[in-house]
Each structure stands twice: as structure tokens, then as C-alpha cells.
Tab-separated table of C-alpha atoms in Angstrom:
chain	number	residue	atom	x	y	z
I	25	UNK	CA	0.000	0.000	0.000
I	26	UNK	CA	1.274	3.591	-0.873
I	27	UNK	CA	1.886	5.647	1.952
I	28	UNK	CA	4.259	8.940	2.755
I	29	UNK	CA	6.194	10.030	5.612
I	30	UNK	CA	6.911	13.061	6.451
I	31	UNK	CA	9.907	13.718	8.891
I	32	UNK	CA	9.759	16.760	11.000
I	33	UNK	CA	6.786	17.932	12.379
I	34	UNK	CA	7.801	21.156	12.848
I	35	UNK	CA	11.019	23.427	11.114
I	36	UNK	CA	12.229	26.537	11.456
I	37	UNK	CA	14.494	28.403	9.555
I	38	UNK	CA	15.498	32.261	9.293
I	39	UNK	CA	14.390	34.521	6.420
I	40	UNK	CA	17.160	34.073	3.916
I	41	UNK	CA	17.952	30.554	5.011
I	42	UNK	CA	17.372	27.021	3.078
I	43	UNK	CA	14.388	25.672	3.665
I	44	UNK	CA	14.215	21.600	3.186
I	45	UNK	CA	11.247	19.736	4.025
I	46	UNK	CA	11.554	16.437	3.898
I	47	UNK	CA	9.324	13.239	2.702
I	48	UNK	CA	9.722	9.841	2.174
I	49	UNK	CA	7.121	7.568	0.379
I	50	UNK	CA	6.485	4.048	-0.162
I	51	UNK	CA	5.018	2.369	-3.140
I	52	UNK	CA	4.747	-0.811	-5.299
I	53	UNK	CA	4.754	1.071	-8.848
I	54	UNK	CA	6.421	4.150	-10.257
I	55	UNK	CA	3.814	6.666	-8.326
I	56	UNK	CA	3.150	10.333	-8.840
I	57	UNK	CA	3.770	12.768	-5.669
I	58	UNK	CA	2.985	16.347	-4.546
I	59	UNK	CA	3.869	19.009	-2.226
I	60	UNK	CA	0.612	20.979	-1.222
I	61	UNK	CA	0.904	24.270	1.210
I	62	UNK	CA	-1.931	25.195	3.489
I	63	UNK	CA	-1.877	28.801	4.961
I	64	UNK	CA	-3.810	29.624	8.139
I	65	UNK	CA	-7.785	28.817	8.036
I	66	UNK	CA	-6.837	28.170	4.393
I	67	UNK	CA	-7.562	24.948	2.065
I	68	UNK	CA	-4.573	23.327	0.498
I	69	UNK	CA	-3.237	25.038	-2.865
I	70	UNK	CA	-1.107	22.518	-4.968
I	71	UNK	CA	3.076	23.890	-5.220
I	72	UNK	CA	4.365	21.078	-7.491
I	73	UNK	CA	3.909	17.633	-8.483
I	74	UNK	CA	6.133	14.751	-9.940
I	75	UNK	CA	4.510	12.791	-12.899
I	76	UNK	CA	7.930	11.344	-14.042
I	77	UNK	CA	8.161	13.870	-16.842
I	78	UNK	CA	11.428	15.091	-15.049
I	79	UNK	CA	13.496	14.616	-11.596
I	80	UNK	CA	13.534	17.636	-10.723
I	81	UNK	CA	10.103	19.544	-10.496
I	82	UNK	CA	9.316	23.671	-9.948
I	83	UNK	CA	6.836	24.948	-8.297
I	84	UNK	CA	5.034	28.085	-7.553
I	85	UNK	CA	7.154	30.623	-4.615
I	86	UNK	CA	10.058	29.217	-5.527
I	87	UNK	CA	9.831	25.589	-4.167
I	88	UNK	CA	11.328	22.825	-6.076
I	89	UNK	CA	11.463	19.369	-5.227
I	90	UNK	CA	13.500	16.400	-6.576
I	91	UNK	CA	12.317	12.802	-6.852
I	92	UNK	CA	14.803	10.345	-5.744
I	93	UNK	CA	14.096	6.783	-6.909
I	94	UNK	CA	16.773	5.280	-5.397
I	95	UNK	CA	16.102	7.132	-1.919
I	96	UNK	CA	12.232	6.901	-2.287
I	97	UNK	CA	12.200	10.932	-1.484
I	98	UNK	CA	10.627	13.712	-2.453
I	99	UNK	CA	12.670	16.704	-0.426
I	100	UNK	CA	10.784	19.899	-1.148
I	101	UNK	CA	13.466	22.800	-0.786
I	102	UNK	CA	13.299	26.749	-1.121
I	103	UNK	CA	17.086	28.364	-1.391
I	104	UNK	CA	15.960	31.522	0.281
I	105	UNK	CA	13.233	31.687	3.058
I	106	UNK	CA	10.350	34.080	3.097
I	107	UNK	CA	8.318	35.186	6.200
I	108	UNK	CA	5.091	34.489	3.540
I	109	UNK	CA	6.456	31.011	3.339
I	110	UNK	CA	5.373	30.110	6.872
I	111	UNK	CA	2.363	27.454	6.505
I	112	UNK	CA	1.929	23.858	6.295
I	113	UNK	CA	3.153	22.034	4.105
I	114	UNK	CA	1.540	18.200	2.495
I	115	UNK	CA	3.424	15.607	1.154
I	116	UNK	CA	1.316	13.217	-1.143
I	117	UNK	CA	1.330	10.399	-3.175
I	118	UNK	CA	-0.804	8.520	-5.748
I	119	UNK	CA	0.043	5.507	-7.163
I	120	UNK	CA	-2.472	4.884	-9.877
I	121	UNK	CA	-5.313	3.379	-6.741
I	122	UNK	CA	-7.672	6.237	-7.606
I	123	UNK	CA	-6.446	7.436	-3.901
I	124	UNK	CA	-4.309	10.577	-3.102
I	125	UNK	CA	-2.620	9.524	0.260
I	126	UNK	CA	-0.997	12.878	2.250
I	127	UNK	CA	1.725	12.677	5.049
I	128	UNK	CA	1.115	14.411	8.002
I	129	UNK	CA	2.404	17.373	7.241
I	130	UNK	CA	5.480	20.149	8.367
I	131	UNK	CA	4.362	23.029	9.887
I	132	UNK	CA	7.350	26.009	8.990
I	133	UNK	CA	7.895	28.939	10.934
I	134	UNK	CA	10.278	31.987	9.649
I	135	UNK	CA	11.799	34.015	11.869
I	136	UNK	CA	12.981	37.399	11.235
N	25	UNK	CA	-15.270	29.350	-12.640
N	26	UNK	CA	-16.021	28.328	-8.733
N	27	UNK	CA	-13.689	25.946	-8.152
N	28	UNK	CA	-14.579	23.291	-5.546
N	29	UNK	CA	-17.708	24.881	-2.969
N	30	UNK	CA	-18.340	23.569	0.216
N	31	UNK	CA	-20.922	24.683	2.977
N	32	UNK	CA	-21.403	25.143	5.293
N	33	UNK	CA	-18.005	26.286	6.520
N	34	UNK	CA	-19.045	26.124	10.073
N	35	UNK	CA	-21.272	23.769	11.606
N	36	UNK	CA	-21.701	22.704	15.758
N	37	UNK	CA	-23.757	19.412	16.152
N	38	UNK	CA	-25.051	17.860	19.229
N	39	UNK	CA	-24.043	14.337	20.006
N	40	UNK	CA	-26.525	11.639	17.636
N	41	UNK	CA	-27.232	14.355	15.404
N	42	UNK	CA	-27.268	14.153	11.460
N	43	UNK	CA	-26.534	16.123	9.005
N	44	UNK	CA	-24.998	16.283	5.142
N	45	UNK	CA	-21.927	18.008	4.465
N	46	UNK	CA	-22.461	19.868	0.901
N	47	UNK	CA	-19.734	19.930	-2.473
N	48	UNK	CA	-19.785	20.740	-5.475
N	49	UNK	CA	-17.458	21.401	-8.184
N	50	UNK	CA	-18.251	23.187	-11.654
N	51	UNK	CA	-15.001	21.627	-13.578
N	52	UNK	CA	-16.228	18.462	-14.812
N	53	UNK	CA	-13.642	16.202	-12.617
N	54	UNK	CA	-14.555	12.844	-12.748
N	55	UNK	CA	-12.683	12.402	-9.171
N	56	UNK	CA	-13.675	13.625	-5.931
N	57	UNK	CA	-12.435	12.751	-2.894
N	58	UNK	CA	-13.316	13.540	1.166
N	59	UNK	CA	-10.767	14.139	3.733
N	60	UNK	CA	-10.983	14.926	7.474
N	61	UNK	CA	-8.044	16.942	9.175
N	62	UNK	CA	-6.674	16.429	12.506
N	63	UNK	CA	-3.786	17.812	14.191
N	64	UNK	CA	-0.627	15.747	14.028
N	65	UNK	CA	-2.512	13.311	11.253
N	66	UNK	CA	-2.631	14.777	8.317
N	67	UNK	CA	-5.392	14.681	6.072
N	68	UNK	CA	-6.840	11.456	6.337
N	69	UNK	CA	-8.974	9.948	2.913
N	70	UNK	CA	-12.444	9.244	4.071
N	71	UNK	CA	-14.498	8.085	0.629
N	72	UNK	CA	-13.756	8.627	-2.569
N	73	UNK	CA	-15.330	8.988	-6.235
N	74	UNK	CA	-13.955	8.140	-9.575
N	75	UNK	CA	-16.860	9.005	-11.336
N	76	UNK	CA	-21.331	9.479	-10.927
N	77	UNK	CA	-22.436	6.526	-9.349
N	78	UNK	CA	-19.126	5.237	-7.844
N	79	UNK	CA	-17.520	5.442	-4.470
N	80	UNK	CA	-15.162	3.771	-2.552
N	81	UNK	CA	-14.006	3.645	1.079
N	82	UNK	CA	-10.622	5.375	2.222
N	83	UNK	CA	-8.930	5.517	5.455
N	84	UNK	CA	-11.477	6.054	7.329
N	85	UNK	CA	-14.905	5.669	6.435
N	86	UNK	CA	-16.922	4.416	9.688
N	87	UNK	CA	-19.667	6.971	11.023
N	88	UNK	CA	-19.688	8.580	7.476
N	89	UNK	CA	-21.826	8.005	3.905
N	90	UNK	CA	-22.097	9.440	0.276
N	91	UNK	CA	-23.529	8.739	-2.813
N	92	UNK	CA	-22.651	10.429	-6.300
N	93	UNK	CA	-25.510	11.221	-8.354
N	94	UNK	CA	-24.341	14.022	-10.484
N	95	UNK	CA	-20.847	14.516	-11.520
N	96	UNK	CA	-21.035	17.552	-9.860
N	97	UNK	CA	-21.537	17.075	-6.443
N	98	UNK	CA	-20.148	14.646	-3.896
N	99	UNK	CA	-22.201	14.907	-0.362
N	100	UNK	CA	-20.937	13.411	2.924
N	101	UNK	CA	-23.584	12.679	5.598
N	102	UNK	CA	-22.957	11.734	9.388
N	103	UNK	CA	-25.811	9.748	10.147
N	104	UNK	CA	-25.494	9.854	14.210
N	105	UNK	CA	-22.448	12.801	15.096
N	106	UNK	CA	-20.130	11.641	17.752
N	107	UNK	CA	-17.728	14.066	19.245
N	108	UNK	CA	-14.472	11.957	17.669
N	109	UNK	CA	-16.091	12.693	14.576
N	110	UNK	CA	-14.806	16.888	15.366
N	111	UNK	CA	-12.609	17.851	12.814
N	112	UNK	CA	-12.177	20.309	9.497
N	113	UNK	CA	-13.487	18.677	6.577
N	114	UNK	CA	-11.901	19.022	2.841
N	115	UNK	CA	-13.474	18.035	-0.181
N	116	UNK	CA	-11.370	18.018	-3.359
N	117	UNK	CA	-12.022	17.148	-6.867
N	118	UNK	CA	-9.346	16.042	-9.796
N	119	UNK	CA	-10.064	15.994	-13.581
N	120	UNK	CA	-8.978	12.112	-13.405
N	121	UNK	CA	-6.729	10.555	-11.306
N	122	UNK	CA	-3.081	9.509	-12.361
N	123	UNK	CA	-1.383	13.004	-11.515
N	124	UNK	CA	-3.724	15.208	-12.553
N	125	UNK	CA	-3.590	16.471	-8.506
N	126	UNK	CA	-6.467	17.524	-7.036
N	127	UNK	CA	-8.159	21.616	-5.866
N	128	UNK	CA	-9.256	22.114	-2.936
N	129	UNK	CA	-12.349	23.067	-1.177
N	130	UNK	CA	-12.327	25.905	1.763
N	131	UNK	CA	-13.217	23.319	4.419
N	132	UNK	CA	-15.785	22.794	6.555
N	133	UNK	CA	-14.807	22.880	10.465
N	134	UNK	CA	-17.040	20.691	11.974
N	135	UNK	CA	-18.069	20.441	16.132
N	136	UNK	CA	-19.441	17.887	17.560
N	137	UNK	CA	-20.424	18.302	21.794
């Protein structure tokens, strides 16, 4: 069964720092994955996905991610924090089951 | 273009109540899909739709029922609210599974005392 893992419940980072979120997934078949971001009292709002047209994937706000076969990852990074970026942030994963699973999600806090 | 409309956005319910959890989508997606949110958890997959008159059981279904009619909209009823059953509720839609991804509802924060 497909599922994702999210390490890191919480990060923080500076403004102006790297931001790396991290997430791990499991699945029997080549599978498709996503980062989503959900902003306070907000619903989620997709920032990239993975559909094996290329390893590495942009996104919207600068995120990019890159899909690591061999590591079963999905690392969403930023190279340059914003205090906007605080939210929480939804790794997912669908492997052709008609089902998107999510992780349980990184909450980021910027600090000044 | 609406997007993915859910209401209410607020509800409280007293313990045994019922009531149906509304959404609709004007995009034609075949898929729709129910998820509850809980801190710590994630969003866990509740049912799930690939297209009218289909639906299937996700994570965790018990306590909860739909039915898809219409393409368009995608109910969920509690048929006797218990207060585990408190939680913000997202309903999503995709054009068709394999990563299409799915949008988002607003969410429907849900009480249950």
C-alpha cells in the first residue's frame, strides 16, 4: 500500500535561510507525488507535483522538489526563506489506486 | 469558474445528530475525494469517487456516507455525530486521477459536543 512520511513535524528556519522539508514515500509502482501548502484557516493550494516527466520539479514561490528513486524521497526545498512562506506544508502520493494519500504534514515557521 | 464549494463552513452538532456536508465542483472532474483533518494526522482519505455513481471507502470511512448522483456534487452525511467525529473537513475534486492532482475546497470545520 502507498503511503508517505513526512519527517519533521515542525522546522524553522530564518528569512534568507534554506528551507528543506523532507518526505519519504512508499510504493509498489512508479507513483506520482505532490507538495501541497496550506496557509492559516486556508484549504490546500497545490506547489508542485512529480509525474515522471522530469526529476527535478518547480513549483510556484520558488519551491522545487527532486524525486529520488533510489532514496524513495521527495525533499521539497526553497534556497531563500520568506516570512510568507510560513504554513503547512503536504506531502502526497498517488500511485495509480484512484487514492491521493498525504503525510502528516510540516508546519514552517520563519523568523525574522 | 467556482472551483470546488463547500458549505457550510461552520457547523456545531449535538451528540446523535445528522446532518450532510455539501460539495460541489463546476469543472467536470470525474474524481472527488473527502478528507478529514486532525492535528498531528494529516489529512486522512475518508471516501472517494472516480466518477457518478461510484464510491469507494478510504482511510477512514466508519460513522460517514455518500452517494454520487451528479458529476457535480459529492455529499458526505454523518448519520449519528459523535464528538471523535470533530474535525475540518476538505473536499477536493481532480479531472482524473493519475497526476492530474487535485483543488481544494475551503473546508468545513465541523463540532461535535
Amino acid at each position: 500500500a502507498q503511503s508517505v512520511t513526512q519527517l519533521g513535524s515542525h522546522v524553522s528556519v530564518s528569512e534568507g535561510a534554506l528551507v528543506l522539508l523532507r518526505c519519504n514515500y512508499s510504493s509498489s509502482v512508479p507513483p506520482y507525488l505532490f507538495w501541497y501548502v496550506q496557509y492559516p484557516n486556508q484549504g490546500l493550494q497545490l506547489l508542485l507535483k512529480y509525474t515522471s516527466a522530469a526529476t527535478l520539479v518547480k513549483g510556484i514561490n520558488g519551491f522545487e522538489a527532486e524525486f529520488k528513486k533510489s532514496e524513495t524521497s521527495f525533499h521539497l526545498t526553497k534556497p531563500s526563506a520568506h516570512m510568507s512562506d510560513a504554513a503547512e506544508y503536504f506531502c502526497a502520493v498517488d500511485d495509480n489506486t484512484d487514492k491521493l494519500i498525504f503525510g502528516t504534514g510540516t508546519r514552517l515557521q520563519v523568523f525574522p | 469558474n467556482a472551483g470546488v464549494t463547500q458549505t457550510p463552513k461552520f457547523q456545531v452538532l449535538k451528540t446523535g445528530q445528522s446532518m450532510t456536508l455539501q460539495c460541489a465542483q463546476d469543472m467536470n472532474h470525474e474524481y472527488m475525494s473527502w478528507y478529514r483533518q486532525d492535528p498531528g494526522m494529516g489529512l486522512r482519505l475518508i471516501h472517494y469517487s472516480v466518477g457518478a455513481g461510484i464510491t469507494d471507502q478510504g482511510e477512514v470511512p466508519n460513522g460517514y456516507n455518500v452517494s454520487r448522483s451528479t458529476t457535480e456534487d459529492f455529499p458526505l452525511r454523518l448519520l449519528s455525530a459523535a464528538p471523535s467525529q470533530t474535525s475540518v473537513y476538505f473536499c477536493a475534486s481532480s479531472l482524473q486521477g493519475y497526476g492530474y492532482g487535485y483543488t481544494f475546497g475551503s473546508g468545513t470545520r465541523l463540532t461535535v459536543v
